[in-house]
Every structure is written in C-alpha cells, then in structure tokens.
C-alpha cells in the first residue's frame, strides 16, 4: 500500500501550498512529476531514455548499481554523485522508495545510505514510507532499527503522521507499538504518555504488553500516580489487564507503602478471575516487610503454601531483612531455619542480609561464622558480603581484622569499591586515626577510585570528633574544589563542626547555602543547630530557634529537648531543666537513655540524690536500661556525699545486670577511698582494674599518688604500683 497523507496535526506547521503539494504527490506517487513526461510516441519507442529526474529512472539506476557493485549503498563511505537530487528532495525520495518497494532490502539499504549523506533532510513521510515497506514485507527487526533512528533524531512529529490515517491501521499499529517499545526501553516517560493518550483518543488501542511496559517505566521513575492512571484508562477503554499488569501496579502501591490499596487490588484481580501467582505474593510480602508489618508478610507465605504456590528465597528474604532491621535476630534466624526446612536454599542475598543484621547489632563474631558457612556451602561472597563484614569490624573497633579482610577480598580478585574504602575510612575516623584515614583516601585515588561526597563527609565528621576543626573545614573546602556537590548530610556535618569552632555566623551561612541548593532545613539540621548553640551557652538563641522550627512545621523531638535540658542542667538551673523535661512528657515525647542520664548526672553531682534516684527508678519502670555512664553518675554522687557503702552496692548491682565497670567507675571509687584514707582498698581496686585489662589513666594515678599521703606510705604506694605494673607486663 502506498502512503496517502491526509490533513493532520503533523502538517499544521507547513504552509497551505506545501501541504497541498505533498498531499497530491502522495495520493498519486507514480504519476506525478514536476518535470514533463515524454510523449506517448516517445514512450512507446524502446530506445527512449528515461527522464533523469523521474522515480523510474532512479529505480533502474539503483537496481543496476547494486547488480554491478554489490557493495553499493552499504555504508556512508560509498560515494556517488548520481543521487544528489534524491538526497536533497524528501518527496522524490518517497517516490523512489515506493518504486523499489518490491525489493525491500535494497530499499532499506538505499534509505540508510541516503540518511548518512551530507545535506539530507530528515522527513516524517520518508520514514513512514520505509517503515510501511518493511512491515508489509515482514522485516520487523529492520523496522525496529528505523524506529530507533526516529527516536534518536527526535522526530517525535511522526506520531501525528501515524495517527493521521496516512497508513493502514494495521501498519500504523505495528509502528506505534515499536515506538512505544523503544520509548519505554529508553525511559522516555513524557513521550510514552503522549503516544498512549493520542492512541486512545484516536481509537487505536495499544496492546497489553506495551501498556505493561508504560506502567513499569512510570513506576520505576517515581510516577506511581500516573502508573495507576494508565491502569485505570486501560479498564476504561477495554484493554484487559494481564497478571503482569496487576503485579506491576501492586508493586507500585507497595513501593509507596499503600498496603491497603494493594490488598484491594489483589481482591479486584481475584474478582476478575485472574489468579495471583508467586510473583504477586512476593511483591506483597516485600511491601508488608518494608512497611514493618512482618506478621502480615509471614501470613502471606502461609497463604502461598496453602495454594500450592512455590515459595523461594525471594519470599523469605524481605521478612528476614525486616526482622534484622528491627534487631529481632532470633526471629530472623528462626525464619531462615524454616526456609531451609521447606527445602529453600539460602541465597547470597540471604547471607548478606543476615551478616548485615548481625553486624548492625554488634554480633560480629556470629556474622563471621555466617561468612564461613557461605564458603562451606559454595555460595561465593561478593563485594557486598565483604563490605558488610568490614562494616561490622569497623563498628566494633576491630580495625586490624578489617584490614586483614580487606587483603582477603583483593586476593579473591574482587575490586574494592568506594563503599569499601569509605567503610574503612569511617572505622579509622571513629577511633581517631585521622592520619591513616587520610593515607587510605590517597591510596584509593591512586587505585583509580575517586572519593565521593560520603568520603569527605566521613573525614569532616572524624576531624570534628577529634577536635581538629580547622582540618574539618579544609576537607569540606577540598570537596567543593573537586566539584562535588555536598548533600544534606555533608552540610549538616560541617554546620556541627562550625558550631564546635564557635563560628555561629558560618554555621548559619552554610544553612542558607543549603537552602539555596535545594536542601531546606529538616529536623536533624535544626537539632544540630540547637545542640551547637546549647553547647556554646547561647540558650536564648537556642530557644528562639526552637520557636522557629515549630513555626516551620517541625515538631521538636527528644533530641531537641535533651539538648536544651542538658544546657540548663550544665548551667546549674536544675528547676528549668526539670520543667522542660515535664513539658516534653506532656507533649507525648518519650525520653531516652541519654535524657535520663543527663538528668541523673546533674542532680547527683549537685547532691540532689533523691531526684537522681527518682529518675533512675522511673527510667527502669519505662523499660529503659541504664548503662555504665548512668551508674557512674550515681556512684560519683554517692561518693561526693561520703556514702561509699551505697556506691559499692550500685557497683555490685551493675555487674549483676551484666554492665561492666570502666576506668571511670574504678577511678571514682579509688579517689573516694583515698579521700577516706582507705589506701589498701584503693590499691586493691587498682589491681582489679589491671586484672580486668582496664587501662588506668592520668586521673586514676592522680587519685592514688597526689593525695595528702604521709611520706612513708606514698613511697610504699609507688613501690606497690610498680610491682603491679611489672607483674602485669
């Protein structure tokens, strides 16, 4: 069928005369020419010569050229001056292509060659002509290449030509389906929707596979609402959804956390006679698990088993991950056992999830056992497995083991990533080894791995923690010089550093810069500012900021309140601290261990032990377990009031609770015994410290040796300490 162009939106940009000329030529492609045809007598003469500007002339020329030179038109390096008129005139090219349509492969070869020539004009009608020839000849692979070219040269106007009726509806539909396929593959969301909507408005229904592709590309690019709109329009125009349609829309609901809507869609698909499959249930299980509804997710596994559907690691992994995230490691490990019992082998992803959960909650030794188990079961660890275990070692302070693991991963021919280096650098910064962290940063650059925003944020944070605030500022500026754009966390970290330096004006400048870069302050930013101002003693400014954050729609949390409470307590204003604490409770906020510990510390240090113990009891009633710092605050308060027997009682209590004393616990008790003249007990405590491998510090030794001892006893004490130290060695 020849291409007949009718009036359509694609022609609206052309002049009336140009449109009319094209219309006539495409209605009569074989009998119209701007040149004079030979007379009948001349045309009957077998020796007559074809008009050198006619499509028949070019047809014969193309075919004879290919016969004489089989490589002709194969690439743009083949040169000929005989076809310049065709190259520069799209209308003539259409007529020529129509003349050789019975030889579609030669037509395609000639079309490709013309499209590479200098001065060629890309024209929708030319592309439609060659596409029609290819599709009618069944050359769909070649047609796909032509449609790809249409997209690459941004010839989006072809849509109106296709819909305008210039081609048969069958050919138009096949081209439109190819166009949609390519748009979806390239994630061209706007063009996908444009084609979909225009097709529906003109009575051309896309097939369900293309509808599914559109829904998927919308979902994957964060346009869930539009994905559901496409699904709704499918129903409105009578396009029957498939199981893939339902699963994709279900996944869209689950990714947005809209689980009730997901369940309603499940019931809808069942009502329409479409039975859920394993993918359906796995999508729902993942959604409920991400939403924290783990029992509901487990219930879906039971439903799968009842229906005879096959459960897999994809069914179990999201729930195991959900339990691990919440610290419910017993439940996570039990579920893995259930999984194995049902004949489902743990995958690499299963092991990585469990290793991460164990590392996150401090069970690094168990994580390492899982790692070895992987190897025994021939599950090959990947870089994620190594990075996760590195994270565990670094978080637990076992930097030496982390670097041994780093060597191991390289010996297995795994390539460290920026995440690998960032994990190690973070571990070094956490434990104050900034010099080695900086060397490792240089090493990663030498290995061809460029530091990212996270690398520099870690270095800034580590410098701040070590009090090297000028270095923190230098790292931040280096990040900017490298052309990296700080994210919200990078800005917030640097703001904290500037506040530690006491430079509030720079902190506020960075906040303004954040805002200009599209990062409006969030609750964390406000908390960092409030905390920094409180540490500087600028309580009035902190309270003003508190009012501003409320005006900006943020609800202060326990961190905000704890910062201000701590500031009042540090200033000695215990009443204001208690009032703010009570205000926090009235607002329904739950105090944390830190909140109670700062209250206990402040009241115990100032002799208000009745209130300190009141808070101590209250926190335990609320299920908040005290730590060694909490106990140290109370022991210190008791020792200040010479109530050492009660202090020893707390010392015993904490050990019974499984909370080990640290060097500060011992130093407090040693100091009080020295004050009371109990030298033997002080030295016993010192020996106990050494036996427990708790390193004494300057304060411990000062308590023992700088008190008002009589001369003879001080000599005896020094000799005793030396003997203990030498014995320990």
XYZ file of C-alpha atoms in Angstrom:
729
model
C 0.000 0.000 0.000
C 1.353 3.423 -0.911
C 1.485 6.223 1.589
C -1.523 8.569 1.347
C -1.087 11.622 3.527
C -4.230 13.310 4.790
C -4.684 16.553 6.673
C -3.363 16.008 10.217
C -1.793 17.847 13.114
C 1.670 16.972 11.792
C 1.054 19.211 8.788
C -0.134 22.242 10.730
C 3.369 23.732 10.722
C 3.612 23.616 6.908
C 2.251 26.279 4.576
C -1.029 25.530 2.794
C 0.725 25.288 -0.565
C 3.346 22.875 0.707
C 0.667 20.714 2.353
C -1.402 20.615 -0.831
C 1.588 19.694 -2.977
C 2.570 16.836 -0.653
C -0.987 15.563 -0.463
C -1.311 15.347 -4.256
C 2.063 13.695 -4.645
C 1.334 11.019 -2.028
C -2.103 10.272 -3.436
C -0.540 9.715 -6.882
C 3.051 8.679 -6.196
C 3.693 7.019 -9.543
C 2.195 9.575 -11.954
C 3.170 12.950 -10.641
C 6.353 14.780 -11.514
C 7.369 18.395 -11.681
C 9.138 17.520 -14.956
C 7.434 16.961 -18.348
C 6.948 13.299 -19.222
C 7.846 12.093 -22.724
C 5.071 11.938 -25.279
C 3.186 8.686 -25.885
C 5.087 8.096 -29.123
C 8.355 8.665 -27.351
C 7.370 6.356 -24.503
C 6.446 3.637 -26.989
C 9.893 3.866 -28.507
C 12.019 1.140 -26.891
C 15.136 3.230 -27.349
C 13.725 6.197 -25.487
C 15.678 7.400 -22.467
C 14.050 7.682 -19.025
C 13.678 11.170 -17.592
C 16.815 11.577 -15.396
C 14.666 13.243 -12.688
C 11.894 10.576 -12.529
C 11.451 7.910 -9.872
C 11.527 5.236 -12.591
C 14.945 6.456 -13.695
C 16.278 6.231 -10.149
C 14.696 2.824 -9.627
C 16.583 1.445 -12.629
C 19.749 3.243 -11.596
C 19.641 1.867 -8.033
C 18.984 -1.724 -9.135
C 21.616 -1.658 -11.880
C 24.144 -0.103 -9.489
C 23.596 -2.856 -6.906
C 23.867 -5.533 -9.590
C 27.141 -4.095 -10.893
C 28.557 -3.177 -7.463
C 27.111 -5.426 -4.714
C 28.748 -3.235 -2.031
C 26.924 -0.103 -3.231
C 24.973 1.845 -0.589
C 26.368 -0.420 2.169
C 27.917 2.428 4.182
C 28.484 6.159 4.092
C 31.978 5.707 2.645
C 30.463 4.599 -0.674
C 30.217 7.756 -2.786
C 28.137 8.599 -5.859
C 27.090 11.906 -7.386
C 24.170 10.360 -9.294
C 21.694 10.537 -6.391
C 22.146 14.109 -5.111
C 18.623 15.078 -6.249
C 17.109 12.215 -4.204
C 19.214 13.082 -1.137
C 18.101 16.717 -1.160
C 14.407 16.147 -2.040
C 12.350 14.129 0.520
C 9.339 13.990 -1.832
C 11.397 12.445 -4.630
C 12.925 10.007 -2.122
C 9.420 8.851 -1.106
C 8.503 8.200 -4.743
C 11.753 6.358 -5.378
C 11.283 4.149 -2.297
C 7.755 3.343 -3.448
C 9.136 2.326 -6.863
C 11.520 -0.213 -5.320
C 9.178 -1.454 -2.597
C 9.084 -4.940 -4.170
C 12.789 -5.157 -3.235
C 12.533 -4.153 0.451
C 16.132 -4.981 1.414
C 17.515 -2.810 -1.387
C 15.016 -0.075 -0.405
C 16.302 -0.245 3.202
C 19.927 -0.198 2.099
C 19.333 2.843 -0.109
C 17.352 4.598 2.670
C 20.168 4.018 5.180
C 22.755 5.338 2.766
C 20.708 8.477 1.954
C 20.242 9.188 5.670
C 24.034 9.366 6.111
C 24.655 11.784 3.244
C 25.507 15.471 3.747
C 22.544 17.782 3.201
C 19.883 15.116 3.807
C 16.607 16.376 5.298
C 15.043 14.050 7.879
C 11.389 13.814 6.937
C 8.489 12.032 8.692
C 6.965 10.912 5.372
C 10.214 9.303 4.227
C 10.474 7.344 7.479
C 6.813 6.307 7.278
C 7.332 5.078 3.707
C 10.296 2.850 4.522
C 8.559 1.581 7.666
C 5.478 0.667 5.655
C 7.634 -1.228 3.134
C 9.498 -3.126 5.874
C 6.418 -4.043 7.909
C 4.439 -5.217 4.879
C 7.456 -7.356 3.965
C 7.695 -8.807 7.477
C 11.109 -7.250 8.186
C 10.258 -6.215 11.765
C 13.863 -6.255 13.015
C 14.814 -3.712 10.348
C 11.670 -1.701 11.128
C 12.779 -1.612 14.787
C 16.120 -0.087 13.701
C 14.328 2.593 11.665
C 12.040 3.499 14.599
C 15.129 3.709 16.841
C 16.566 6.201 14.360
C 13.301 8.179 14.505
C 13.723 8.469 18.284
C 17.453 9.286 18.080
C 16.854 12.229 15.714
C 13.927 13.446 17.889
C 11.415 13.074 15.066
C 8.500 12.968 17.523
C 6.202 14.567 14.934
C 5.938 11.184 13.223
C 3.284 10.336 15.821
C 0.765 12.688 14.191
C 1.515 11.262 10.732
C 0.923 7.724 12.002
C -2.304 8.610 13.787
C -3.493 10.903 10.977
C -4.540 7.965 8.784
C -1.870 8.106 6.076
C -1.142 4.401 6.542
C -3.371 1.385 7.018
C -4.421 0.964 10.637
C -2.620 -2.400 10.771
C 0.721 -0.891 9.685
C 0.233 2.191 11.905
C -0.436 -0.015 14.943
C 2.733 -2.037 14.371
C 4.831 1.121 14.044
C 3.186 2.685 17.109
C 3.845 -0.489 19.105
C 7.515 -0.322 18.089
C 7.611 3.362 19.008
C 6.174 2.617 22.459
C 8.596 -0.270 22.942
C 11.586 1.991 22.263
C 10.258 4.898 24.343
C 9.749 2.573 27.322
C 13.203 0.994 26.896
C 14.730 4.462 26.965
C 12.511 5.502 29.923
C 11.156 8.465 27.927
C 8.193 8.981 30.252
C 6.703 12.063 28.599
C 6.771 10.526 25.112
C 5.301 7.239 26.397
C 2.315 9.058 27.859
C 1.907 11.228 24.757
C 1.742 8.189 22.441
C -0.546 6.286 24.848
C -3.018 9.163 25.216
C -3.100 10.037 21.482
C -3.647 6.419 20.541
C -6.604 6.105 22.904
C -8.158 9.393 21.731
C -7.954 8.205 18.117
C -9.387 4.755 18.748
C -6.064 2.915 18.434
C -5.653 0.582 21.413
C -2.082 -0.300 22.458
C -1.585 -3.980 23.205
C -1.456 -5.021 26.862
C 2.302 -5.708 26.693
C 3.017 -2.093 25.797
C 0.598 -0.899 28.482
C 2.531 -3.021 30.987
C 5.796 -1.515 29.808
C 4.411 2.018 30.254
C 3.175 1.227 33.786
C 6.572 -0.283 34.647
C 8.600 2.672 33.358
C 6.320 5.078 35.239
C 6.672 3.059 38.439
C 10.456 2.781 38.106
C 10.815 6.529 37.564
C 8.721 7.504 40.579
C 5.464 8.315 38.757
C 3.263 5.882 40.685
C 0.147 8.047 40.437
C 0.481 8.232 36.641
C 1.067 4.456 36.506
C -2.255 3.899 38.241
C -3.915 6.375 35.886
C -2.711 4.326 32.896
C -4.126 1.214 34.590
C -7.467 2.996 35.092
C -7.573 4.113 31.441
C -6.860 0.559 30.292
C -10.070 -0.532 32.000
C -11.988 2.461 30.662
C -11.013 1.679 27.040
C -11.462 -2.073 27.317
C -7.826 -3.206 27.397
C -7.875 -6.333 29.573
C -5.105 -6.343 32.229
C -2.825 -9.374 32.443
C -1.211 -10.856 35.544
C 1.863 -8.722 34.705
C -0.318 -5.578 34.757
C -1.684 -6.419 38.189
C 1.720 -7.336 39.622
C 3.286 -4.098 38.351
C 0.502 -1.905 39.786
C 0.627 -3.881 43.059
C 4.360 -3.194 43.249
C 3.645 0.499 42.694
C 1.288 0.529 45.708
C 3.776 -1.437 47.822
C 6.689 0.890 46.993
C 4.563 3.816 48.225
C 3.626 1.914 51.414
C -0.065 1.926 50.430
C -0.718 -1.636 51.571
C -4.492 -1.347 51.980
C -4.796 -0.228 48.347
C -2.548 -3.139 47.351
C -4.845 -5.616 49.113
C -7.897 -4.074 47.450
C -6.250 -4.532 44.040
C -5.484 -8.153 44.957
C -9.170 -8.732 45.691
C -10.103 -6.936 42.463
C -7.870 -9.152 40.321
C -9.252 -12.265 42.012
C -12.799 -10.978 41.413
C -11.999 -10.637 37.701
C -10.841 -14.232 37.512
C -7.111 -13.535 37.482
C -5.405 -15.861 39.962
C -2.390 -14.433 41.849
C 0.917 -16.180 41.163
C 4.161 -16.453 43.117
C 5.321 -13.037 41.875
C 2.085 -11.455 43.169
C 2.661 -12.819 46.657
C 6.378 -11.972 46.667
C 5.547 -8.362 45.723
C 3.054 -8.147 48.614
C 5.470 -9.835 51.051
C 8.166 -7.300 50.148
C 5.698 -4.430 50.594
C 4.485 -5.554 54.026
C 8.063 -6.281 55.158
C 9.285 -2.813 54.143
C 6.281 -1.370 55.945
C 7.258 -3.201 59.139
C 4.179 -5.467 59.036
C 6.176 -8.671 59.355
C 3.450 -10.927 60.747
C 1.197 -9.999 57.833
C 4.069 -10.865 55.491
C 4.549 -14.261 57.173
C 0.827 -14.877 56.817
C 1.180 -14.445 53.052
C 3.820 -17.202 52.969
C 1.315 -19.490 54.695
C -1.279 -18.497 52.075
C 1.176 -19.352 49.277
C 1.767 -22.797 50.741
C -1.980 -23.442 51.065
C -2.482 -22.518 47.402
C 0.350 -24.804 46.344
C 2.495 -21.922 45.121
C 6.257 -22.330 45.273
C 7.993 -20.295 47.964
C 11.553 -19.169 47.292
C 14.330 -17.110 48.813
C 12.559 -14.101 47.235
C 9.620 -14.872 49.547
C 11.695 -15.202 52.739
C 14.481 -12.643 52.257
C 12.331 -9.476 52.716
C 10.926 -10.778 56.036
C 14.378 -11.841 57.277
C 15.590 -8.344 56.347
C 12.667 -6.759 58.224
C 13.437 -8.719 61.400
C 17.152 -7.914 61.110
C 16.471 -4.177 60.717
C 14.435 -4.220 63.940
C 17.104 -6.141 65.832
C 14.861 -9.224 66.087
C 17.747 -11.518 65.210
C 16.283 -14.624 66.870
C 13.185 -14.327 64.680
C 15.337 -13.683 61.589
C 17.480 -16.773 62.222
C 14.434 -18.921 63.026
C 12.842 -17.885 59.740
C 15.996 -18.868 57.889
C 15.776 -22.304 59.552
C 12.127 -22.600 58.475
C 13.170 -21.665 54.963
C 15.800 -24.449 54.862
C 13.324 -26.942 56.363
C 10.952 -26.214 53.472
C 13.713 -27.042 51.013
C 14.577 -23.457 50.089
C 18.341 -22.899 49.999
C 19.621 -19.547 51.311
C 20.975 -17.373 48.517
C 23.841 -14.900 48.511
C 21.261 -12.184 49.276
C 20.011 -14.193 52.305
C 23.524 -14.436 53.725
C 24.255 -10.765 53.056
C 21.047 -9.767 54.883
C 21.903 -11.923 57.915
C 25.542 -10.768 58.014
C 24.404 -7.133 57.917
C 21.829 -7.673 60.671
C 24.350 -9.420 62.922
C 26.971 -6.702 62.296
C 24.481 -3.895 62.864
C 23.548 -5.259 66.278
C 27.121 -5.966 67.388
C 27.276 -9.713 66.784
C 30.309 -9.560 64.516
C 31.635 -12.967 65.555
C 28.334 -14.601 64.516
C 28.461 -12.647 61.257
C 31.926 -14.060 60.548
C 30.602 -17.603 61.214
C 27.864 -16.988 58.650
C 30.520 -15.804 56.226
C 32.446 -19.064 56.651
C 29.188 -21.011 56.278
C 28.666 -19.368 52.882
C 32.058 -20.580 51.734
C 31.404 -24.130 53.003
C 28.143 -24.230 51.036
C 29.828 -22.929 47.863
C 27.944 -19.656 47.974
C 30.585 -17.252 46.651
C 30.685 -13.978 48.619
C 30.562 -10.795 46.579
C 31.882 -7.321 47.321
C 28.670 -6.572 49.280
C 29.417 -9.529 51.606
C 32.922 -8.201 52.264
C 31.798 -4.593 52.649
C 29.161 -5.667 55.177
C 31.618 -7.647 57.292
C 34.122 -4.779 57.057
C 31.363 -2.509 58.404
C 30.896 -4.870 61.363
C 34.598 -4.971 62.215
C 34.956 -1.198 61.906
C 31.884 -0.513 64.037
C 33.209 -2.822 66.771
C 36.641 -1.191 66.696
C 38.437 -4.238 65.285
C 40.346 -2.269 62.659
C 43.160 -4.840 62.400
C 40.718 -7.600 61.455
C 39.043 -5.229 58.995
C 42.315 -4.677 57.129
C 43.020 -8.426 57.057
C 39.588 -8.885 55.456
C 40.421 -6.075 53.017
C 43.530 -8.005 51.933
C 41.460 -11.184 51.618
C 38.891 -9.642 49.273
C 41.650 -8.404 46.993
C 43.282 -11.849 46.987
C 39.941 -13.200 45.686
C 40.195 -10.794 42.723
C 37.323 -8.682 43.994
C 37.707 -4.986 43.242
C 37.220 -2.678 46.251
C 34.585 -0.019 45.661
C 34.211 3.478 47.041
C 31.918 1.885 49.681
C 34.777 -0.437 50.735
C 37.158 2.476 51.222
C 34.519 4.660 52.893
C 33.796 1.883 55.409
C 37.473 1.560 56.352
C 37.991 5.334 56.466
C 34.946 5.658 58.727
C 36.322 2.952 61.020
C 39.668 4.766 61.285
C 37.970 8.130 61.921
C 35.727 6.646 64.625
C 38.816 5.600 66.528
C 40.744 8.788 65.981
C 43.292 7.614 63.417
C 42.873 10.536 61.028
C 46.392 10.252 59.649
C 45.900 6.668 58.411
C 42.401 7.600 57.177
C 43.923 10.340 55.047
C 46.586 7.952 53.708
C 43.837 5.486 52.768
C 41.983 8.258 50.941
C 45.121 8.953 48.889
C 45.543 5.224 48.269
C 42.028 4.898 46.863
C 42.731 7.774 44.455
C 45.927 6.022 43.315
C 43.818 2.907 42.656
C 41.563 4.933 40.364
C 38.647 5.166 42.817
C 37.629 8.775 43.372
C 36.372 9.863 46.801
C 32.706 10.856 46.817
C 30.638 13.171 48.995
C 30.342 10.431 51.627
C 34.152 10.055 51.816
C 34.603 13.749 52.536
C 31.663 13.844 54.956
C 33.282 10.999 56.940
C 36.584 12.912 57.028
C 34.833 16.110 58.123
C 32.936 14.250 60.845
C 36.068 12.425 62.025
C 38.027 15.684 62.205
C 35.239 17.312 64.223
C 35.154 14.419 66.696
C 38.908 14.675 67.177
C 38.660 18.404 67.760
C 40.627 19.129 64.585
C 38.064 21.642 63.388
C 40.345 23.530 61.013
C 41.063 20.227 59.243
C 37.314 19.563 59.040
C 36.879 22.879 57.271
C 39.769 22.036 54.913
C 38.180 18.701 53.946
C 34.864 20.423 53.268
C 36.557 23.020 51.053
C 38.537 20.303 49.241
C 35.262 18.560 48.446
C 33.984 21.779 46.851
C 37.234 22.245 44.892
C 36.853 18.732 43.477
C 33.486 19.753 42.045
C 31.477 17.526 44.385
C 28.122 18.894 45.493
C 27.586 18.446 49.247
C 24.360 16.693 50.183
C 22.191 17.448 53.203
C 24.269 15.227 55.492
C 27.562 16.812 54.356
C 26.217 20.294 55.065
C 24.805 19.260 58.438
C 28.126 17.675 59.437
C 30.029 20.841 58.538
C 27.485 23.003 60.393
C 28.148 20.894 63.509
C 31.882 21.474 63.025
C 31.499 25.259 62.672
C 29.415 25.366 65.847
C 32.134 23.433 67.691
C 34.564 26.089 66.490
C 32.169 28.674 67.922
C 31.553 30.215 64.494
C 27.743 30.606 64.545
C 27.759 33.053 61.625
C 29.458 30.467 59.356
C 27.036 27.803 60.579
C 24.069 29.987 59.623
C 25.724 30.848 56.276
C 26.007 27.149 55.485
C 22.357 26.702 56.404
C 21.413 29.441 53.934
C 23.609 27.815 51.286
C 21.846 24.501 51.938
C 18.527 26.182 51.330
C 19.754 27.759 48.086
C 20.983 24.341 46.882
C 17.534 22.820 47.420
C 18.086 21.375 50.898
C 15.666 23.135 53.242
C 16.483 22.505 56.923
C 14.966 19.332 58.324
C 14.598 18.161 61.915
C 18.186 16.872 62.007
C 19.556 20.227 60.812
C 17.581 22.067 63.478
C 18.710 19.619 66.162
C 22.360 20.110 65.193
C 21.937 23.896 65.388
C 20.081 23.731 68.711
C 22.674 21.365 70.167
C 25.566 23.524 68.954
C 24.040 26.713 70.375
C 23.375 24.984 73.699
C 26.994 23.825 73.900
C 28.065 27.437 73.326
C 25.777 28.546 76.155
C 23.545 30.533 73.769
C 20.333 29.302 75.352
C 18.268 32.313 74.372
C 19.262 31.807 70.722
C 18.549 28.071 71.006
C 15.061 28.762 72.347
C 14.443 31.233 69.523
C 15.476 28.555 67.038
C 13.116 26.127 68.770
C 10.225 28.547 68.168
C 11.300 28.949 64.512
C 11.363 25.226 63.862
C 7.845 24.904 65.283
C 6.736 27.804 63.033
C 8.307 25.949 60.054
C 6.110 22.955 60.817
C 8.666 20.763 62.602
C 7.801 19.057 65.877
C 10.780 19.076 68.271
C 11.741 15.533 69.256
C 13.513 14.021 72.269
C 16.911 15.053 70.817
C 15.867 18.722 70.623
C 14.571 18.726 74.179
C 17.502 16.737 75.581
C 19.973 19.278 74.143
C 18.223 22.220 75.834
C 17.583 20.299 79.075
C 21.289 19.414 79.221
C 22.268 23.045 78.671
C 20.068 24.245 81.575
C 21.445 21.498 83.834
C 25.047 22.360 82.915
C 24.340 25.966 83.883
C 23.083 24.740 87.248
C 19.458 25.635 86.562
C 18.044 22.285 87.650
C 14.485 23.615 88.002
C 14.334 24.886 84.399
C 15.767 21.562 83.231
C 13.087 19.622 85.130
C 10.334 21.930 83.847
C 11.411 21.389 80.250
C 11.581 17.637 80.871
C 7.995 17.661 82.201
C 6.916 19.754 79.219
C 8.465 17.135 76.952
C 6.437 14.403 78.671
C 3.211 16.434 78.339
C 3.802 16.639 74.578
C 3.856 12.845 74.421
C 7.579 12.546 73.688
C 9.441 9.577 75.160
C 12.707 10.350 76.963
C 15.700 8.218 76.008
C 18.618 6.800 77.971
C 20.560 9.996 77.214
C 17.747 12.226 78.541
C 17.550 10.349 81.846
C 21.348 10.075 82.179
C 21.884 13.865 81.859
C 19.161 14.438 84.487
C 20.659 11.839 86.845
C 24.197 13.168 86.359
C 23.262 16.801 87.022
C 21.187 16.088 90.146
C 23.649 13.564 91.599
C 26.602 15.930 91.032
C 24.801 18.672 92.961
C 23.823 16.457 95.871
C 20.153 16.041 94.848
C 20.342 12.267 95.169
C 16.643 11.794 95.919
C 15.761 13.251 92.498
C 18.619 11.412 90.801
C 17.350 8.064 92.137
C 13.771 9.034 91.270
C 14.778 9.418 87.620
C 16.835 6.211 87.872
C 13.771 4.244 89.038
C 11.464 5.952 86.530
C 13.617 5.045 83.526
C 13.692 1.374 84.529
C 9.912 1.294 85.028
C 9.645 2.586 81.427
C 11.889 -0.231 80.214
C 14.938 1.965 79.581
C 18.055 0.071 80.679
C 20.755 2.193 82.348
C 24.314 1.955 81.031
C 27.725 2.310 82.683
C 27.570 6.131 82.360
C 24.262 6.215 84.269
C 25.721 4.073 87.083
C 28.923 6.145 87.172
C 26.864 9.333 87.637
C 25.076 7.841 90.681
C 28.253 6.272 92.147
C 30.027 9.632 91.785
C 27.111 11.431 93.508
C 27.130 8.965 96.408
C 30.918 9.247 96.818
C 30.695 13.047 96.920
C 28.346 12.689 99.915
C 30.641 10.098 101.545
C 28.060 7.330 101.078
C 30.604 4.828 99.810
C 28.755 1.737 101.068
C 25.758 2.618 98.873
C 28.172 3.300 95.993
C 29.590 -0.226 96.367
C 26.015 -1.535 96.382
C 25.427 0.078 92.975
C 28.783 -1.271 91.777
C 27.592 -4.807 92.588
C 24.135 -4.144 91.051
C 25.568 -3.033 87.728
C 27.737 -6.131 87.438
C 24.745 -8.351 88.228
C 22.898 -6.589 85.386
C 25.733 -7.510 83.039
C 27.050 -3.939 82.819
C 30.828 -3.953 83.204
C 32.550 -1.107 85.082
C 35.006 1.036 83.113
C 38.075 3.071 84.104
C 35.857 5.941 85.316
C 33.935 3.645 87.688
C 37.174 2.460 89.250
C 38.732 5.919 89.333
C 35.696 7.330 91.231
C 35.888 4.571 93.850
C 39.700 4.747 94.107
C 39.511 8.512 94.592
C 36.908 8.248 97.378
C 38.853 5.516 99.188
C 41.973 7.677 99.023
C 39.984 10.617 100.412
C 38.829 8.382 103.285
C 42.365 7.067 103.886
C 41.457 3.524 102.757
C 44.771 3.028 100.929
C 44.691 -0.733 100.909
C 41.209 -0.756 99.321
C 42.298 1.835 96.760
C 45.273 -0.327 95.768
C 43.032 -3.441 95.638
C 40.703 -1.655 93.207
C 43.705 -0.601 91.137
C 44.936 -4.207 90.930
C 41.415 -5.359 89.979
C 41.462 -2.843 87.127
C 44.687 -4.289 85.801
C 43.432 -7.861 86.195
C 40.391 -6.941 84.087
C 42.653 -5.309 81.483
C 41.101 -1.903 82.119
C 43.756 0.712 81.364
C 44.156 3.346 84.127
C 44.623 6.952 83.014
C 46.146 10.120 84.438
C 43.123 10.731 86.692
C 43.442 7.260 88.218
C 47.116 7.757 89.018
C 46.492 11.282 90.297
C 43.876 9.951 92.741
C 46.373 7.416 94.057
C 49.564 9.463 94.229
C 48.709 13.155 94.524
C 46.617 12.939 97.684
C 47.942 14.106 101.009
C 49.654 10.802 101.855
C 52.299 10.667 104.529
C 55.771 10.343 103.042
C 56.379 6.721 104.060
C 53.028 5.494 102.694
C 53.488 7.379 99.397
C 56.833 5.578 98.860
C 55.128 2.280 99.688
C 52.290 3.060 97.237
C 54.720 3.868 94.390
C 56.648 0.636 95.009
C 53.391 -1.336 95.092
C 52.149 0.224 91.836
C 55.499 -0.507 90.166
C 55.327 -4.145 91.257
C 51.760 -4.431 89.929
C 52.721 -2.867 86.611
C 55.804 -5.062 86.199
C 53.741 -8.114 87.156
C 51.136 -7.205 84.545
C 53.870 -6.993 81.911
